[in-house]
Coordinates of C-alpha atoms in Angstrom, one line a residue:
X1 CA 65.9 -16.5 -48.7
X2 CA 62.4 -16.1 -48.2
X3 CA 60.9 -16.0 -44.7
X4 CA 57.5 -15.6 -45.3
X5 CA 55.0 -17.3 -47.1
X6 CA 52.1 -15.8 -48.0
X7 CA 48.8 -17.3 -49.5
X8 CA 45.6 -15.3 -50.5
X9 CA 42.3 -17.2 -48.9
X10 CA 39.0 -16.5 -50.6
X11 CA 35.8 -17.3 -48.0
X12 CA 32.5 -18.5 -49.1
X13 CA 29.8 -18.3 -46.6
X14 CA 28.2 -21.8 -46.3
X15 CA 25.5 -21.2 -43.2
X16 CA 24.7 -18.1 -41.7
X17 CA 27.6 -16.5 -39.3
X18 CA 27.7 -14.3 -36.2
X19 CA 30.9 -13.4 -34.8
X20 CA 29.8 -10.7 -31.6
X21 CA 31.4 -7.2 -30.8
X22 CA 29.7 -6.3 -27.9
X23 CA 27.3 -3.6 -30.0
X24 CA 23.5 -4.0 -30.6
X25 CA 21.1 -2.6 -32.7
X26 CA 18.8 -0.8 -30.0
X27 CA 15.0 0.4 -30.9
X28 CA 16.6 4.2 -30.9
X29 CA 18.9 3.1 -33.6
X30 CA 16.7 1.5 -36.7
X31 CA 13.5 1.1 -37.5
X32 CA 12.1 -1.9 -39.4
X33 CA 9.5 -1.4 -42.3
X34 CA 8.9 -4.6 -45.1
X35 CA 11.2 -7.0 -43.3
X36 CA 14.4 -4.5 -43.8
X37 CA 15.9 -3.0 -41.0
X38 CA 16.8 1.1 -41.5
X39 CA 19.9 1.8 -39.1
X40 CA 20.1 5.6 -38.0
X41 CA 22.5 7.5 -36.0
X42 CA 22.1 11.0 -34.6
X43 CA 23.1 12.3 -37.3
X44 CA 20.5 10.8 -39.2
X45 CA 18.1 11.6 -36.7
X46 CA 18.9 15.2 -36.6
X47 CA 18.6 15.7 -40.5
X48 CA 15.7 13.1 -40.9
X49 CA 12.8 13.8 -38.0
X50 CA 10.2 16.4 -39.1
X51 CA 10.7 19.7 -36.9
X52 CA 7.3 19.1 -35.1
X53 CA 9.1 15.2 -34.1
X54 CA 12.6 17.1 -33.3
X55 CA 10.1 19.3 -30.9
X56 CA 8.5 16.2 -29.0
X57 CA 12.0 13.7 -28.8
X58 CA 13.3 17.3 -27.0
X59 CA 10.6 16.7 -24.7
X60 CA 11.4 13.3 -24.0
X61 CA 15.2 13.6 -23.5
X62 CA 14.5 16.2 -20.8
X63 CA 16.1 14.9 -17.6
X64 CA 16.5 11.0 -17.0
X65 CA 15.4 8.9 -19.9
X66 CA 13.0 6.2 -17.9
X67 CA 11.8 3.0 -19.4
X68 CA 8.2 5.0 -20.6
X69 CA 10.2 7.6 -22.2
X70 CA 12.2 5.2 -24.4
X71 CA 8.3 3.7 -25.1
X72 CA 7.7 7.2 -26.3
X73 CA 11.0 7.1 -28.5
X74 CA 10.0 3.9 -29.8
X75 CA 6.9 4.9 -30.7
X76 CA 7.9 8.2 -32.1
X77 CA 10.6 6.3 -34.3
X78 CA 8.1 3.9 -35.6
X79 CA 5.7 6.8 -36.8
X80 CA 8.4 9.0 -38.3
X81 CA 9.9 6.0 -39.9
X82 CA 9.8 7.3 -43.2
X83 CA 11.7 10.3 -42.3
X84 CA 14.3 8.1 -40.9
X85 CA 14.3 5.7 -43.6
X86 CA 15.6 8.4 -46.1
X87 CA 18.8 8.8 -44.2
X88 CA 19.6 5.5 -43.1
X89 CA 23.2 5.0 -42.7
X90 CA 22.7 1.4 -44.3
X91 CA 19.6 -1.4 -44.6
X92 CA 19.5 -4.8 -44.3
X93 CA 17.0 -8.0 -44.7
X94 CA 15.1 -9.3 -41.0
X95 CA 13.4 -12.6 -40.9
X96 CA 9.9 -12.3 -41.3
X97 CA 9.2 -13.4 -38.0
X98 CA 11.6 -10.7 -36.5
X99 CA 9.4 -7.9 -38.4
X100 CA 6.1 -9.3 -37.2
X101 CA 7.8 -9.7 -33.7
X102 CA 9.0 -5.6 -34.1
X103 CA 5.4 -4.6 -35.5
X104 CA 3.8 -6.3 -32.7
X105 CA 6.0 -5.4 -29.5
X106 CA 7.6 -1.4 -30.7
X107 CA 6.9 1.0 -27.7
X108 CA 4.9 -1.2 -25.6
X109 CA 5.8 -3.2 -22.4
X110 CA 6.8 -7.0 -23.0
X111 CA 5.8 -8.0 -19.6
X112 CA 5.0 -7.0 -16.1
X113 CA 7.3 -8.4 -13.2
X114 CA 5.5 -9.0 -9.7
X115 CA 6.2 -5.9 -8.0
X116 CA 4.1 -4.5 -10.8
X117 CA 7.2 -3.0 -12.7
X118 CA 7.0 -3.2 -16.2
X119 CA 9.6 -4.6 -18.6
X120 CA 9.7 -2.5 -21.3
X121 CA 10.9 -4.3 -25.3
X122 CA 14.3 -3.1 -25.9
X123 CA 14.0 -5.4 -29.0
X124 CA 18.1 -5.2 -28.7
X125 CA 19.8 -6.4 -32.2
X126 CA 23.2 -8.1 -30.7
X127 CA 25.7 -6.8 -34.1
X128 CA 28.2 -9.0 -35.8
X129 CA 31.5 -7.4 -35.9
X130 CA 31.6 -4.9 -38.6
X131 CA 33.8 -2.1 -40.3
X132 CA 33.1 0.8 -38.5
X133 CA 33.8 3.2 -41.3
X134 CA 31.8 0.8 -44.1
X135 CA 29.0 -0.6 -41.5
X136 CA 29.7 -4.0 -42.8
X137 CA 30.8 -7.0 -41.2
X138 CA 34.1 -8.5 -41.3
X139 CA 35.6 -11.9 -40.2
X140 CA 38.9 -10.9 -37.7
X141 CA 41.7 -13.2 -38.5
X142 CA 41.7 -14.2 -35.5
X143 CA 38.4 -16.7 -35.1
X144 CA 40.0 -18.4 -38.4
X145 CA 42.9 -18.7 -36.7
X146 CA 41.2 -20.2 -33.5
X147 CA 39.4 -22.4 -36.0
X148 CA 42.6 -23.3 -37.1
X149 CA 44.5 -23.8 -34.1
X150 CA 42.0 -26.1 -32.4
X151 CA 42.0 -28.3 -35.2
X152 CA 45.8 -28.2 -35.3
X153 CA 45.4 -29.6 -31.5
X154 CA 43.0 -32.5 -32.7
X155 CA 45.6 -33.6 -35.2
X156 CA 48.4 -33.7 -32.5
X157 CA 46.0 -35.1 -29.8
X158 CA 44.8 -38.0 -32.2
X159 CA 41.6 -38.7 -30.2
X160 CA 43.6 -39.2 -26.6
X161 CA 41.5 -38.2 -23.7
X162 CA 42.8 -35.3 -21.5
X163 CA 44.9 -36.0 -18.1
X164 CA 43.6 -36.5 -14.8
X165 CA 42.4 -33.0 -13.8
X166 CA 44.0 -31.6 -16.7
X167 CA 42.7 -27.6 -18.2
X168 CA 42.5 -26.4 -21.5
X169 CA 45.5 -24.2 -21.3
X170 CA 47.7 -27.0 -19.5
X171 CA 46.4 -29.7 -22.5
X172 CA 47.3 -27.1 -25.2
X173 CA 50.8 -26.6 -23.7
X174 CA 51.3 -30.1 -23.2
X175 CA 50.1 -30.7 -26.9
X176 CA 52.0 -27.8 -28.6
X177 CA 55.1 -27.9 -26.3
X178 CA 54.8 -24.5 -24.8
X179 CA 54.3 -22.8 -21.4
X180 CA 52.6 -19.8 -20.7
X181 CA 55.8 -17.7 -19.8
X182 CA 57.3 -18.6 -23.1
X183 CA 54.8 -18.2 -25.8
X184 CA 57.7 -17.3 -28.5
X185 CA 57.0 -21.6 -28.5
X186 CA 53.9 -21.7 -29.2
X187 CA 53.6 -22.9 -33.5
X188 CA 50.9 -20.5 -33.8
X189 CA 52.7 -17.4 -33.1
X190 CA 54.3 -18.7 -37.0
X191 CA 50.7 -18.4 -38.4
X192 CA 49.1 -14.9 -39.0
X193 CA 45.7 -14.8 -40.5
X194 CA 44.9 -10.5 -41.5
X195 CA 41.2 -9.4 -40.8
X196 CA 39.1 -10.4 -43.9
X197 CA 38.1 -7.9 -46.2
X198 CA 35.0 -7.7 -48.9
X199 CA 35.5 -8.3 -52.0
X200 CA 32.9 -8.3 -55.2
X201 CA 30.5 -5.8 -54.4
X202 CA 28.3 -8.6 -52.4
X203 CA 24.5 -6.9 -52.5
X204 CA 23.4 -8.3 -49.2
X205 CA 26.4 -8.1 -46.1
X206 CA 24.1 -9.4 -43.7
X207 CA 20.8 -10.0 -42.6
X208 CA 18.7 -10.4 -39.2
X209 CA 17.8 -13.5 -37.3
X210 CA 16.9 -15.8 -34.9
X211 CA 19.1 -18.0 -33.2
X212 CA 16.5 -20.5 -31.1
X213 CA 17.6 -23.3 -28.9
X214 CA 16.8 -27.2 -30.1
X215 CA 17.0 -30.9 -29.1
X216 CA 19.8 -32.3 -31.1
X217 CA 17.5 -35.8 -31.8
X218 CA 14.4 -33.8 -33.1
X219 CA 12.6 -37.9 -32.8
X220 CA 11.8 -37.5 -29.3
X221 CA 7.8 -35.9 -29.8
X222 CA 6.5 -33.3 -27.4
X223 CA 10.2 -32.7 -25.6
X224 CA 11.2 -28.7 -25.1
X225 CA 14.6 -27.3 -24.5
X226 CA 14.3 -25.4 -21.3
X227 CA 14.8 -22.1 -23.3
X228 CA 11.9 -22.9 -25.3
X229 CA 9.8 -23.8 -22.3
X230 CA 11.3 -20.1 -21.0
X231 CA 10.6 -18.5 -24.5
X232 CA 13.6 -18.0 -25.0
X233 CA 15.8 -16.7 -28.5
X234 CA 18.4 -14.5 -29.8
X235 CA 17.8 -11.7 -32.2
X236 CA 21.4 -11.9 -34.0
X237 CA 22.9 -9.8 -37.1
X238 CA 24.3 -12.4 -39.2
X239 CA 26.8 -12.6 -42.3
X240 CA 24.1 -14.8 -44.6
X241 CA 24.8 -18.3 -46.3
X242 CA 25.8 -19.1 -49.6
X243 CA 27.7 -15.8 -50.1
X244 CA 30.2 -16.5 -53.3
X245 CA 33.6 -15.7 -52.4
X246 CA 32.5 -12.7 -49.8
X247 CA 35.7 -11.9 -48.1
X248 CA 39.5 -12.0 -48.6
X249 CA 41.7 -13.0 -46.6
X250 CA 45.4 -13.6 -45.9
X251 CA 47.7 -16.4 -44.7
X252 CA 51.3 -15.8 -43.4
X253 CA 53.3 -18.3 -42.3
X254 CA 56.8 -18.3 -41.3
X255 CA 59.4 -20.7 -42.4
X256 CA 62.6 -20.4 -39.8
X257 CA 64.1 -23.4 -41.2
X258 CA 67.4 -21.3 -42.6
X259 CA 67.4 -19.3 -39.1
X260 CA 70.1 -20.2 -36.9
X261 CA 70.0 -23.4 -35.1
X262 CA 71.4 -21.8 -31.7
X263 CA 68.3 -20.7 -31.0
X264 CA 66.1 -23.3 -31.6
X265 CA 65.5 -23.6 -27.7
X266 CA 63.1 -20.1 -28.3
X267 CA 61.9 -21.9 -31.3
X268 CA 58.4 -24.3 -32.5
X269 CA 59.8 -27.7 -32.5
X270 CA 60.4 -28.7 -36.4
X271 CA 57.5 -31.3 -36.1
X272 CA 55.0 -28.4 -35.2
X273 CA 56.1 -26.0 -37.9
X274 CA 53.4 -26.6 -40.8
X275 CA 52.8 -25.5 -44.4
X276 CA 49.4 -24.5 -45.7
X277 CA 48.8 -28.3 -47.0
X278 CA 49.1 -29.3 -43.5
X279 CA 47.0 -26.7 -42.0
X280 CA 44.5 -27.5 -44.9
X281 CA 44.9 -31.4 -44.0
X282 CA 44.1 -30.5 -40.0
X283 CA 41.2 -28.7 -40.7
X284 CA 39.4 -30.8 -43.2
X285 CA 40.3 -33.7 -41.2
X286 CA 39.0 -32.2 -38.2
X287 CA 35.6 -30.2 -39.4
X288 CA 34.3 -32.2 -42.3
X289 CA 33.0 -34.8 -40.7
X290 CA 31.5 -32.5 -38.2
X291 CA 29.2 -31.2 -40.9
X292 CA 28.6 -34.3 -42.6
X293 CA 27.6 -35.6 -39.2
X294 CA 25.4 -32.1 -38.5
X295 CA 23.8 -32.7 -41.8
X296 CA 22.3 -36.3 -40.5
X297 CA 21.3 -34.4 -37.4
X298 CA 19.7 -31.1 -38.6
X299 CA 17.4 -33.4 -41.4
X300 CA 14.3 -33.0 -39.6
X301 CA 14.6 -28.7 -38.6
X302 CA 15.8 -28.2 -42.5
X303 CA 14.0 -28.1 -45.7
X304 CA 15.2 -31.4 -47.7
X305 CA 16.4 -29.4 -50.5
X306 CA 19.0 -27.5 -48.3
X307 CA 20.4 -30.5 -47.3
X308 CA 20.6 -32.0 -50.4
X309 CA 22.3 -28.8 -51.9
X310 CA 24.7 -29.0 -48.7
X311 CA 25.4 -32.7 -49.3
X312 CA 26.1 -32.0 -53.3
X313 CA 28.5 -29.4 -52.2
X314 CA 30.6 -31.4 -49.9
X315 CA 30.8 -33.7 -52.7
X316 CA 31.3 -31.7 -55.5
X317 CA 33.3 -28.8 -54.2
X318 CA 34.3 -29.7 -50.2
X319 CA 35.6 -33.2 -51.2
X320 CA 37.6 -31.9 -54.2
X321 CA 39.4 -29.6 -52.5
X322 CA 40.3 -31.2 -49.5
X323 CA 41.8 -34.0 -51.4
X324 CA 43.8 -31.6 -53.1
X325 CA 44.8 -29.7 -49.9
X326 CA 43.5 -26.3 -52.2
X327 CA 40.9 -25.4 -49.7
X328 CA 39.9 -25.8 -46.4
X329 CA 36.5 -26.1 -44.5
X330 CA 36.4 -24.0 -40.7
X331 CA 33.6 -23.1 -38.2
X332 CA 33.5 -19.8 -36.3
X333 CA 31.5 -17.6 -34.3
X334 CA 28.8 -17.8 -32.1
X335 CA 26.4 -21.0 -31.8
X336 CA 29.6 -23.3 -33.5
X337 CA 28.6 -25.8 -31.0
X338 CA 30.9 -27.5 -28.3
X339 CA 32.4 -30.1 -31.5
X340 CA 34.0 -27.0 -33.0
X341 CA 35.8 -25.9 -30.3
X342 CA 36.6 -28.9 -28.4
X343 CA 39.1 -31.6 -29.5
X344 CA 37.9 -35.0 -29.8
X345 CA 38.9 -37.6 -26.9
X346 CA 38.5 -34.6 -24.9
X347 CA 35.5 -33.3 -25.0
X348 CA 33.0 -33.5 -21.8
X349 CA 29.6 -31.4 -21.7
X350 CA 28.3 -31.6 -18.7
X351 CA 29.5 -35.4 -18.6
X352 CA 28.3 -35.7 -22.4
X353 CA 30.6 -36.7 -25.0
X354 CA 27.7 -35.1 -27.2
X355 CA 25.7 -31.9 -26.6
X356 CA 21.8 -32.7 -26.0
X357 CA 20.8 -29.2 -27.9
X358 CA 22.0 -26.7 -30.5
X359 CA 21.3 -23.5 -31.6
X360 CA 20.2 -22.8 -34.9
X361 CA 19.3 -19.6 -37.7
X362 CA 15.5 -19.2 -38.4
X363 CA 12.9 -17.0 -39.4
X364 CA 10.4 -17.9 -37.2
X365 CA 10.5 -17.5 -33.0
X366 CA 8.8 -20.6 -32.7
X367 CA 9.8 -22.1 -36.1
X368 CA 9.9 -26.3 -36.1
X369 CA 11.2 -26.3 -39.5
X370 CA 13.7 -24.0 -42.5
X371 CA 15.7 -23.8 -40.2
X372 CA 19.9 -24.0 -40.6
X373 CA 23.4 -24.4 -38.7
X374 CA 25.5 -21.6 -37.4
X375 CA 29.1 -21.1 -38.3
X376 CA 30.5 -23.0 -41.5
X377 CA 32.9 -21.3 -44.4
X378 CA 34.7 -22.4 -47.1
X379 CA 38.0 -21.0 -47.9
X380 CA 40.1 -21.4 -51.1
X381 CA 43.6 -21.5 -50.7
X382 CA 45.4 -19.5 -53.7
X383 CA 42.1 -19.6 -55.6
X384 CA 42.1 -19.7 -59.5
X385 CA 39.0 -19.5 -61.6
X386 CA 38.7 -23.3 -61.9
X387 CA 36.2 -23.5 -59.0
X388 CA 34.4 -20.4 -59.6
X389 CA 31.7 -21.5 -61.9
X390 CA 30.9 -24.7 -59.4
X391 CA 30.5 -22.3 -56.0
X392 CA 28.5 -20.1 -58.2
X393 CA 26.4 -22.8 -59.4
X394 CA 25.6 -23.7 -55.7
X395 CA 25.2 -19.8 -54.9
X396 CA 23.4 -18.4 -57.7
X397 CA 19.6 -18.8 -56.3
X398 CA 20.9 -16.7 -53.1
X399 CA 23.0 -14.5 -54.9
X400 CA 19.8 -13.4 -57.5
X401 CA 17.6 -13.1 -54.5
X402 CA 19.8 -10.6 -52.7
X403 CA 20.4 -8.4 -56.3
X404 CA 16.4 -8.6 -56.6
X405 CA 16.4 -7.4 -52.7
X406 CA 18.6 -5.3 -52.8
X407 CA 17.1 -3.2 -56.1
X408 CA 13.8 -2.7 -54.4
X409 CA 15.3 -1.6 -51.3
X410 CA 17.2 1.2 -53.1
X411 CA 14.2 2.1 -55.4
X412 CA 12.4 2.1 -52.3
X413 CA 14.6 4.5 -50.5
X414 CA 14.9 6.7 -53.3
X415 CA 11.0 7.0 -53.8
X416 CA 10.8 7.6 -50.2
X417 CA 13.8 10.7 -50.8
X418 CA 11.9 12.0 -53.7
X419 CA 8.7 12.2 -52.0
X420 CA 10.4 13.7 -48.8
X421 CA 12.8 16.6 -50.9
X422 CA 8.8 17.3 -52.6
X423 CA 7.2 17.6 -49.4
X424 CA 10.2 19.6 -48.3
X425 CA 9.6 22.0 -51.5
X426 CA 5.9 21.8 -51.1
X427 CA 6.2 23.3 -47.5
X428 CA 9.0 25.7 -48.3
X429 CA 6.7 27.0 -50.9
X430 CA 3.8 27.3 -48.4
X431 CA 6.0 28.9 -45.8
X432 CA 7.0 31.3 -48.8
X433 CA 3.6 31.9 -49.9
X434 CA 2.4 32.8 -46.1
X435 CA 5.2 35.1 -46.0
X436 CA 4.1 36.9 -49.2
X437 CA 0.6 37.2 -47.6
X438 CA 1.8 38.2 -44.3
X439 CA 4.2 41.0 -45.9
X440 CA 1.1 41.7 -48.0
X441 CA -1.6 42.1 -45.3
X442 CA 0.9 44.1 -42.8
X443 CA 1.2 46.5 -45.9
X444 CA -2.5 46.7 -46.9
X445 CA -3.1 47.5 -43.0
X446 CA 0.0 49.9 -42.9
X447 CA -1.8 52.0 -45.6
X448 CA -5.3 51.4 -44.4
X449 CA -4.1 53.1 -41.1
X450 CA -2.4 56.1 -43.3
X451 CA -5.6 56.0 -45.0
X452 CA -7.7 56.4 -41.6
X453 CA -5.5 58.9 -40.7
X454 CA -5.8 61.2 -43.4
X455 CA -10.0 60.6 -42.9
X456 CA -12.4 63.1 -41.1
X457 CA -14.0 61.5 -37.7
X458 CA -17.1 60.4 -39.5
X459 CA -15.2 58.9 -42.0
X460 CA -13.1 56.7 -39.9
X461 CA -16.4 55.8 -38.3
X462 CA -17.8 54.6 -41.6
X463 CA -14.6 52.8 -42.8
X464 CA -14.7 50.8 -39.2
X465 CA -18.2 49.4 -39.9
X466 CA -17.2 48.7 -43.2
X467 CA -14.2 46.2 -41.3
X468 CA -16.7 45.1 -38.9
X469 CA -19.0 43.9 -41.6
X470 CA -16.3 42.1 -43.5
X471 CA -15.0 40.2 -40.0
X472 CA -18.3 38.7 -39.1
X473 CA -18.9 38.2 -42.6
X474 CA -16.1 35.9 -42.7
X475 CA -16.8 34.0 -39.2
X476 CA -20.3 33.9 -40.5
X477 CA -21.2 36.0 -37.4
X478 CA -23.1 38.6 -39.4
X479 CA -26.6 38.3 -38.1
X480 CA -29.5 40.9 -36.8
X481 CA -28.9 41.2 -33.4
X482 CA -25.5 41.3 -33.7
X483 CA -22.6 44.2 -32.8
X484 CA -23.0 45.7 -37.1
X485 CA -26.5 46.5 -36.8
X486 CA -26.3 47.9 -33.2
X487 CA -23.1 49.9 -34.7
X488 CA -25.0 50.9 -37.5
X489 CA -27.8 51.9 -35.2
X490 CA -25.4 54.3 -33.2
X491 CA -24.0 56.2 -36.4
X492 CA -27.2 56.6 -38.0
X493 CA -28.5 58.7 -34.6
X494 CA -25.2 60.7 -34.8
X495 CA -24.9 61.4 -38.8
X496 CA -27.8 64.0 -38.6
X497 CA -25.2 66.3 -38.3
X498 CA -22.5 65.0 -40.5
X499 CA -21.0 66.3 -43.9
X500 CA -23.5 65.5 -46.9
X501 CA -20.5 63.1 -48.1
X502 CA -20.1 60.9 -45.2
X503 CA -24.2 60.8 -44.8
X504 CA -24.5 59.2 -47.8
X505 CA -21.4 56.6 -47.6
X506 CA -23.0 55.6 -44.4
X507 CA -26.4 55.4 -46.1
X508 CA -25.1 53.3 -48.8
X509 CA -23.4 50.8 -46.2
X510 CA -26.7 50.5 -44.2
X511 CA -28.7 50.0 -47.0
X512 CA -26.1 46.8 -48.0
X513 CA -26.2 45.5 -44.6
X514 CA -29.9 45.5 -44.1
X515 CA -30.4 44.0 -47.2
X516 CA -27.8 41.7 -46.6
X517 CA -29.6 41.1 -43.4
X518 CA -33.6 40.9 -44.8
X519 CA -34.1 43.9 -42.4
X520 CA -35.9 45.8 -45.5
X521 CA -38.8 43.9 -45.4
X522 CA -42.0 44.6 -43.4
X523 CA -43.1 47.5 -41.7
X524 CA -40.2 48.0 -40.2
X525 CA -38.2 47.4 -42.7
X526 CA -40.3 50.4 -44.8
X527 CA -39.2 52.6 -41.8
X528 CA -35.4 51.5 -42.2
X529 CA -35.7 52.8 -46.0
X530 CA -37.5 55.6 -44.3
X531 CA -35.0 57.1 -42.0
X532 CA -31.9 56.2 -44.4
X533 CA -33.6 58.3 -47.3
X534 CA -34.6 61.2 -44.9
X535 CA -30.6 60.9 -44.0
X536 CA -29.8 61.4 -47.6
X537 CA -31.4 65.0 -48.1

């Protein structure tokens, strides 16, 4: 006797999807360069910032981190990006118009409030759940079975409005025959959907967007949602469209038909226990013409060949497989709009049967067109290969685009890494090489001061003009009035008296310095040559 029944669910995106886990992307924690974002943690920070940038974020991070030190961290990022870059913990595409939007506002204030405060750009990244080990999203089992579930409650509802005063939890007991203190009655508890997991080695996991708010009935000229009067978007990580087959899922369902029948009081009536054909059946039935009725309304915010790929995938692939019951079509995550999650009869926004506006993916802040729906997948039930060469068909221009993407990114990061470990050698060498003349210098002056030591008192004197000369040679300092000539002055007075030797070394130096210095010519200059020859007998 077999009490489960298992079924392997392959997902296709079909529209970008953002399913939220509390986490954002904060300025401190990328950096954007090319339209790809460059996530970092402290890790990364620690190994990648130059020691000079280690030396100044130390500085900042010194007692309470106010709004102008995170400007200064910002800024600091932005300029040591490339350093940062190199040890990303993982990259990713952002619109174009959230990279101009980075460029334009990193590390400077957004706007100033009334009391003069300023409010600085966070520039916050809200995440898509994600695998915290691999950094890459995931879709939780459980928003595809809340996709599920409300169109299991459409089915059973049949379009029947809700009672008099009536809430959500009391219409989904009434509809599935449960109550709250006994949930073991509740069909769903029969239906387990596991986290979905990546499969194929997809190039691109996700990508950076906007979400921005629009009137549903784009016809009506010159109108303005209130958030786009207020300016208002949402910079989202999303899981992108068109990805062939990116996750794997699975779908348990238990049959407790052969259990015994004394306790079918704790038990799903037998009318709500359903296979996968009728959860298939519901969900088709209960999203598919919610897209084909999105597609009618989105025509003027899309490009006209999206929507006609869109429309030749409903009815090449969509169509085909809901007929068969060998795939089903679900909407989840954030921006689904109030169709997706409401059951129809029921539904009431704000005393609307319909919702005025919607938010929709685009790459622009203030984009009036390319832009696309939140939310929709496509999962094969049991897949085979059959369908494989039709979803590629319709996934192929996305899929090439991401490999191309993705290449440059990685040749990218490794150029930057090769430049980085040469500069890193480069400066090692230098270090080395200083060292070397350091070492080098502190031994040439360790034996010029044994060799001073050893001299007679006239010779030191000598030797230290000698080091004179050679210092303001150097700082270009040498010049007639300066402390060598005066110097050279002095010893010449004193040396009447000194050993024959050390008259003549001194001779020979003042002769090379006055020369040096054009002090030989003229009449004094004669009696220069004078005295230093008188010197020499």
């Amino acid at each position: 006797m077999k009490f489960l029944r298992e079924h392997r669910l392959l997902i296709t995106t079909v529209t970008p999807i953002h399913i939220g886990c509390g986490e954002d992307y904060t300025p401190t924690d990328y950096v954007i360069d090319e339209n790809t974002l460059f996530a970092v943690d402290s890790v990364a920070v620690a190994d990648g910032l130059p020691q000079v940038a280690h030396k100044k974020l130390r500085e900042m991070l010194k007692g309470t981190v106010r709004d102008d030190a995170l400007k200064q961290i910002q800024k600091l990022f932005y300029e040591q990006r490339e350093s940062l870059m190199a040890k990303a913990t993982h990259y990713l595409p952002v619109a174009k118009g959230v990279a101009h939007l980075y460029e334009d506002r990193i590390g400077s204030v957004a706007q100033r409030q009334e009391n003069g405060n300023n409010v600085i750009n966070k520039l916050e990244i809200e995440r898509t759940l994600y695998n915290p080990i691999s950094q890459r999203p995931i879709i939780p089992g459980s928003s595809l079975k809340g996709a599920i579930r409300t169109a299991l409650l459409d089915l059973i509802n049949e379009g029947r409005p809700a009672r008099l005063n009536e809430t959500n939890h009391k219409l989904q007991e009434r509809l599935f025959e449960y109550q709250m203190g006994k949930l073991e009655k509740d069909p769903m508890r029969l239906i387990n959907l596991a986290d979905t997991k990546e499969v194929g080695g997809h190039t691109k996991t996700s990508e950076i967007r906007f979400a921005i708010n629009r009137f549903r009935r784009a016809s009506v000229q010159g109108n303005r949602t209130k958030a786009e009067d207020k300016g208002l978007y949402q910079l989202l990580e999303t899981i992108p469209e068109l990805t062939l087959r990116a996750y794997e899922s699975r779908l348990t369902i238990q049959d407790i038909s052969q259990l015994n029948q004394r306790d079918t009081d704790k038990l799903p009536k037998a009318e709500l226990r359903w296979t996968i054909q009728d959860i298939a059946c519901a969900c088709n039935q209960f999203y598919l013409p919610q897209l084909q009725k999105e597609l009618e309304i989105v025509a003027n915010y899309v490009t006209s060949d999206w929507k006609s790929r869109m429309c030749k995938l409903i009815d090449e692939v969509i169509v085909p497989l809901k007929e068969s019951n060998k795939g089903m079509l679900l909407r989840v995550g954030r921006h689904s709009g109030a169709e997706a999650v409401t059951l129809n009869g029921v539904r009431n926004i704000k005393n609307e049967s319909q919702p005025r506006t919607f938010w929709l993916a685009a790459e622009e802040q203030n984009a009036s067109s390319k832009m696309v729906p939140f939310g929709w997948l496509l999962i094969e039930i049991d897949p085979t290969d059959d369908l494989h060469s039709m979803l590629e068909e319709f996934t192929r221009q996305s899929s090439e685009a991401d490999r191309r993407w993705l290449k440059s990114q990685q040749d990218r990061v490794k150029a930057i890494q090769a430049r980085l470990r040469q500069q890193e050698q480069d400066e090692k060498e230098k270090v080395r090489r200083q060292e070397q003349a350091r070492l080098a210098k502190e031994k040439e002056e360790q034996e010029r001061q044994a060799h001073l030591a050893s001299m007679t008192e006239e010779q030191r004197a000598v030797e230290e003009l000698k080091s004179w000369t050679e210092e303001d040679r150097a700082k270009q300092e040498l010049k007639p009035q300066g402390r060598v000539p005066c110097r050279l002055n002095e010893l010449l007075n004193k040396a009447t008296d000194w050993p024959i030797e050390s008259r003549v070394a001194l001779c020979d130096l003042a002769e090379n310095i006055y020369r040096e210095l054009g002090m030989l010519k003229g009449k004094q200059g004669k009696d220069r040559k004078a005295r230093i020859q008188k010197l020499r007998e």
